[in-house]
Coordinates of N, CA and C in Angstrom, one line a residue:
M157 N 21.1 6.9 2.6 CA 19.8 7.5 1.8 C 18.7 7.1 3.3
G158 N 17.9 7.6 3.5 CA 16.8 7.8 4.4 C 15.4 6.5 3.7
K159 N 14.2 6.0 4.8 CA 13.4 5.2 4.3 C 12.4 5.5 3.2
T160 N 12.2 6.9 3.3 CA 11.4 7.7 2.4 C 11.5 7.9 0.8
R161 N 13.4 8.0 0.7 CA 14.3 8.1 -0.5 C 13.7 6.3 -0.8
L162 N 14.3 6.1 0.0 CA 14.3 4.5 -0.2 C 12.9 3.9 -1.1
A163 N 12.3 4.3 -0.6 CA 11.0 3.9 -0.8 C 10.4 4.7 -2.4
L164 N 10.9 5.7 -2.7 CA 10.5 6.8 -4.0 C 11.6 5.8 -5.0
E165 N 12.4 5.8 -4.6 CA 13.4 4.8 -5.3 C 12.9 3.3 -5.9
V166 N 12.7 2.9 -5.3 CA 11.9 1.5 -4.8 C 10.7 1.6 -6.7
A167 N 9.8 2.7 -5.2 CA 8.9 2.4 -6.6 C 8.9 3.1 -8.1
A168 N 10.5 4.1 -8.6 CA 10.5 4.2 -9.4 C 11.1 3.3 -10.0
A169 N 11.6 2.4 -9.4 CA 12.4 1.7 -10.4 C 11.9 0.1 -10.6
S170 N 11.0 0.0 -9.7 CA 9.7 -1.3 -10.0 C 8.6 -0.8 -11.1
C171 N 8.7 0.0 -11.3 CA 7.4 0.8 -12.4 C 7.5 -0.2 -14.1
D172 N 8.7 -0.1 -14.1 CA 8.7 -1.7 -15.3 C 8.3 -2.5 -15.2
R173 N 8.6 -3.1 -13.5 CA 7.9 -4.9 -13.8 C 6.6 -4.6 -12.9
F174 N 5.3 -3.2 -13.2 CA 4.7 -3.7 -12.4 C 3.5 -3.0 -13.8
A175 N 2.9 -3.7 -14.3 CA 2.6 -2.8 -15.5 C 1.3 -1.8 -15.3
D176 N 1.0 -2.1 -14.0 CA -0.4 -1.0 -13.9 C 0.2 0.1 -12.9
G177 N 1.1 0.3 -12.6 CA 1.9 1.0 -11.8 C 2.6 0.8 -10.1
A178 N 2.7 1.5 -9.6 CA 4.2 2.0 -8.5 C 3.3 3.1 -7.7
W179 N 2.9 2.5 -6.1 CA 2.8 3.9 -6.2 C 3.5 3.9 -4.3
V180 N 4.0 4.9 -4.0 CA 4.1 5.2 -2.6 C 3.3 6.1 -1.6
V181 N 2.7 5.9 -0.8 CA 1.6 6.0 0.0 C 2.2 6.9 1.3
D182 N 3.0 8.4 1.4 CA 2.7 8.6 3.0 C 2.0 8.6 3.9
L183 N 2.0 8.2 4.8 CA 1.3 8.2 5.8 C 1.7 8.9 7.2
T184 N 2.4 9.7 6.5 CA 2.9 10.1 7.7 C 1.8 11.4 8.8
A185 N 1.1 12.2 8.1 CA -0.4 12.6 8.3 C -1.1 12.0 8.8
V186 N -1.6 10.8 8.5 CA -2.7 10.3 9.0 C -2.5 9.8 10.3
R187 N -3.7 10.0 11.1 CA -3.6 9.7 13.0 C -4.2 9.2 13.3
V188 N -5.7 9.0 12.2 CA -6.5 7.2 12.6 C -6.9 6.6 11.4
P189 N -6.5 5.5 12.4 CA -6.4 4.3 11.8 C -7.5 4.2 10.4
S190 N -8.9 5.2 11.0 CA -10.1 4.7 10.0 C -9.3 5.9 8.4
A191 N -8.5 6.8 8.4 CA -8.2 7.4 7.1 C -6.8 6.6 6.2
V192 N -6.6 5.5 6.8 CA -5.6 4.8 5.7 C -5.8 4.6 5.0
A193 N -7.4 3.7 4.2 CA -7.5 3.6 3.2 C -7.8 4.6 2.5
D194 N -8.4 5.9 2.6 CA -8.8 7.1 2.2 C -7.1 7.6 1.4
A195 N -6.7 7.8 2.4 CA -4.9 7.9 1.6 C -4.7 7.4 0.8
V196 N -5.2 5.8 0.5 CA -4.5 5.1 -0.4 C -5.4 5.5 -1.7
A197 N -6.2 5.6 -1.7 CA -7.1 5.8 -2.5 C -6.6 7.0 -3.2
V198 N -6.5 8.4 -2.1 CA -5.9 9.6 -2.9 C -4.7 9.0 -3.8
A199 N -3.7 8.4 -3.3 CA -2.4 8.5 -3.7 C -2.7 7.7 -5.0
L200 N -3.9 6.9 -4.9 CA -4.5 5.8 -6.5 C -4.7 6.5 -7.2
G201 N -4.9 8.0 -6.9 CA -6.0 8.7 -8.2 C -7.1 8.1 -8.1
M202 N -7.6 7.2 -7.2 CA -9.1 6.2 -7.7 C -9.8 7.2 -7.3
P203 N -11.0 7.7 -8.1 CA -12.6 7.9 -8.4 C -13.4 7.1 -6.8
D204 N -14.0 8.0 -6.8 CA -15.4 7.8 -5.7 C -15.9 6.9 -6.8
L205 N -16.1 6.1 -5.8 CA -17.3 4.6 -6.6 C -18.7 4.5 -6.0
G206 N -19.0 5.5 -5.2 CA -20.1 5.3 -4.3 C -19.9 5.0 -3.3
T207 N -21.7 4.6 -2.1 CA -21.6 4.6 -1.2 C -20.3 3.6 -0.5
R208 N -20.1 2.3 -1.1 CA -19.4 1.4 -0.2 C -17.7 2.1 0.7
P209 N -17.7 0.7 1.6 CA -16.5 1.3 2.2 C -15.1 1.6 1.2
V210 N -14.6 2.7 1.2 CA -12.9 2.5 0.6 C -12.5 1.9 0.5
L211 N -12.2 0.3 1.7 CA -11.6 0.1 1.3 C -11.9 -1.2 0.5
D212 N -13.3 -1.8 0.3 CA -14.1 -2.6 -0.1 C -13.4 -2.2 -1.9
Q213 N -14.1 -0.8 -1.8 CA -13.4 0.3 -3.7 C -12.4 -0.2 -4.1
L214 N -11.0 0.3 -3.0 CA -10.2 -0.4 -3.2 C -9.6 -1.8 -3.4
A215 N -10.2 -2.6 -3.1 CA -10.3 -3.9 -3.2 C -10.8 -3.6 -4.6
G216 N -11.8 -3.9 -5.1 CA -11.9 -3.7 -7.2 C -12.1 -3.4 -7.4
Y217 N -11.3 -1.9 -7.2 CA -10.4 -1.1 -8.2 C -8.9 -1.5 -8.9
L218 N -8.3 -2.5 -7.5 CA -6.8 -3.3 -7.7 C -6.9 -4.7 -8.5
A219 N -8.9 -5.1 -8.1 CA -8.6 -6.3 -8.5 C -8.1 -6.4 -9.9
G220 N -7.5 -7.6 -10.2 CA -6.8 -8.2 -11.3 C -5.5 -7.3 -11.9
R221 N -5.3 -5.9 -11.7 CA -4.2 -5.2 -11.6 C -2.8 -5.8 -10.7
H222 N -1.6 -5.8 -11.7 CA -0.6 -5.8 -11.4 C 0.0 -4.7 -10.7
A223 N 0.2 -4.5 -9.7 CA 0.7 -2.8 -9.0 C 1.0 -3.2 -8.2
L224 N 2.1 -1.9 -7.9 CA 3.2 -1.8 -6.1 C 2.3 -1.0 -5.7
I225 N 2.5 -0.9 -4.3 CA 1.3 0.1 -3.3 C 2.9 0.4 -2.1
V226 N 3.6 0.7 -2.1 CA 4.4 0.8 -1.0 C 4.0 1.9 -0.2
L227 N 3.7 1.5 1.4 CA 2.8 2.0 2.4 C 4.3 3.0 3.6
D228 N 4.2 4.4 3.2 CA 5.7 5.2 4.1 C 4.9 5.7 5.0
N229 N 6.1 5.5 6.2 CA 5.4 5.8 7.3 C 4.3 5.6 8.3
C230 N 4.7 3.9 8.8 CA 3.4 3.1 8.8 C 3.3 3.2 10.2
E231 N 4.3 3.1 11.0 CA 5.1 2.3 12.1 C 4.0 2.5 13.1
H232 N 3.2 4.0 13.1 CA 1.8 4.1 14.1 C 0.9 3.6 13.5
L233 N 0.4 2.8 12.0 CA -0.5 2.4 11.5 C -0.1 0.5 11.6
V234 N 0.7 0.2 12.3 CA 1.2 -0.9 11.0 C -0.1 -1.9 11.3
D235 N -0.8 -2.0 12.7 CA -2.2 -3.0 12.3 C -2.8 -2.9 11.5
T236 N -3.5 -1.4 11.4 CA -4.2 -1.1 10.2 C -4.1 -2.2 9.3
C237 N -2.3 -1.3 8.8 CA -1.9 -1.3 7.3 C -1.7 -2.4 7.1
A238 N -1.3 -3.4 7.8 CA -1.2 -5.0 7.6 C -2.7 -5.7 7.5
E239 N -3.5 -5.4 8.2 CA -5.1 -5.7 7.8 C -5.6 -5.0 6.6
L240 N -5.4 -3.7 5.8 CA -5.5 -3.0 5.2 C -5.0 -4.3 3.7
A241 N -3.3 -4.4 3.8 CA -2.7 -5.4 2.9 C -3.1 -6.6 2.4
K242 N -3.9 -7.3 4.3 CA -4.5 -8.7 3.8 C -5.9 -8.8 2.5
T243 N -6.4 -7.6 3.0 CA -7.8 -7.5 2.0 C -7.4 -7.3 0.7
L244 N -6.5 -6.4 0.6 CA -6.3 -5.7 -1.0 C -5.1 -6.9 -1.8
L245 N -5.0 -7.9 -0.9 CA -3.3 -8.7 -1.5 C -4.9 -10.2 -2.0
S246 N -5.6 -10.2 -1.4 CA -6.7 -11.6 -1.3 C -8.2 -10.8 -2.2
A247 N -7.7 -9.4 -2.4 CA -8.5 -8.9 -3.9 C -8.0 -9.1 -5.3
A248 N -6.8 -8.5 -5.3 CA -5.8 -8.3 -5.8 C -4.6 -9.4 -5.9
A249 N -4.7 -10.5 -6.6 CA -3.2 -11.5 -6.8 C -1.7 -11.4 -7.5
E250 N -1.8 -10.2 -8.1 CA -0.3 -9.6 -8.4 C -0.5 -8.5 -8.2
L251 N -0.7 -8.1 -6.8 CA -0.7 -6.6 -6.3 C 0.4 -6.9 -5.5
R252 N 1.4 -5.9 -5.6 CA 2.3 -6.3 -4.1 C 2.3 -5.3 -3.1
V253 N 2.6 -5.3 -2.1 CA 2.3 -4.2 -1.0 C 4.0 -4.2 0.1
A254 N 4.4 -3.2 0.1 CA 5.8 -2.7 1.0 C 5.7 -2.3 2.0
A255 N 6.2 -2.1 2.9 CA 5.2 -1.1 4.1 C 6.8 -0.4 5.2
E256 N 7.2 0.6 5.2 CA 8.1 1.0 4.9 C 8.3 1.2 6.8
V257 N 8.7 1.3 7.4 CA 8.6 1.8 8.5 C 9.7 2.1 9.9
Y258 N 9.4 2.8 10.4 CA 11.1 3.3 11.2 C 10.7 2.7 12.6
G259 N 12.0 1.7 13.0 CA 12.5 1.2 13.6 C 13.9 1.0 14.5
P260 N 14.4 1.0 15.7 CA 15.5 0.5 15.7 C 16.4 -0.4 15.3
E261 N 15.7 -1.6 14.3 CA 16.3 -2.6 13.7 C 16.0 -2.6 12.5
P262 N 16.1 -3.0 10.9 CA 15.3 -3.7 10.2 C 14.7 -4.8 10.2
A263 N 13.9 -4.9 9.8 CA 13.6 -6.4 9.5 C 12.4 -6.5 8.4
V264 N 13.2 -7.6 7.5 CA 12.7 -8.1 6.7 C 12.0 -9.8 7.1
R265 N 10.7 -9.7 6.3 CA 10.2 -10.9 6.3 C 9.5 -11.4 4.7
D266 N 9.5 -12.6 4.9 CA 9.5 -13.0 3.3 C 8.3 -14.0 3.6
T267 N 7.1 -13.3 3.2 CA 5.6 -13.9 3.1 C 5.3 -14.9 2.3
E268 N 4.8 -15.8 2.1 CA 4.0 -16.3 1.0 C 2.7 -15.7 0.3
P269 N 2.2 -15.6 -0.6 CA 1.5 -14.7 -1.4 C 0.5 -15.4 -0.3
V270 N -0.2 -14.2 -0.9 CA -2.2 -14.6 0.1 C -3.0 -15.4 -1.3
A271 N -3.1 -16.4 -1.0 CA -4.1 -17.4 -1.9 C -5.6 -16.6 -2.3

């Protein structure tokens, strides 16, 4: 089973555990870091909430939601995705973010929730 298929299976199996939903965001076609937040917003079906930066809009949109976001194919945007996850997790305590990256060895890291 490939990692994208695994991401889709995890999201589908997790829907019951996350009251507000689970999404897989495919970042394969995203080439510039500034487009990552836009790709997440589109995948979530988030309405345009005005002139604030998209990342700020996402943080507000997800605040108070119990949800899962899986960032798939983000190996070329690791730093940007890490910053995005940090910002979103700071705004939404019940949010979970997973990242699927291609690499020579699998890496699993346990992290503490962001307070």
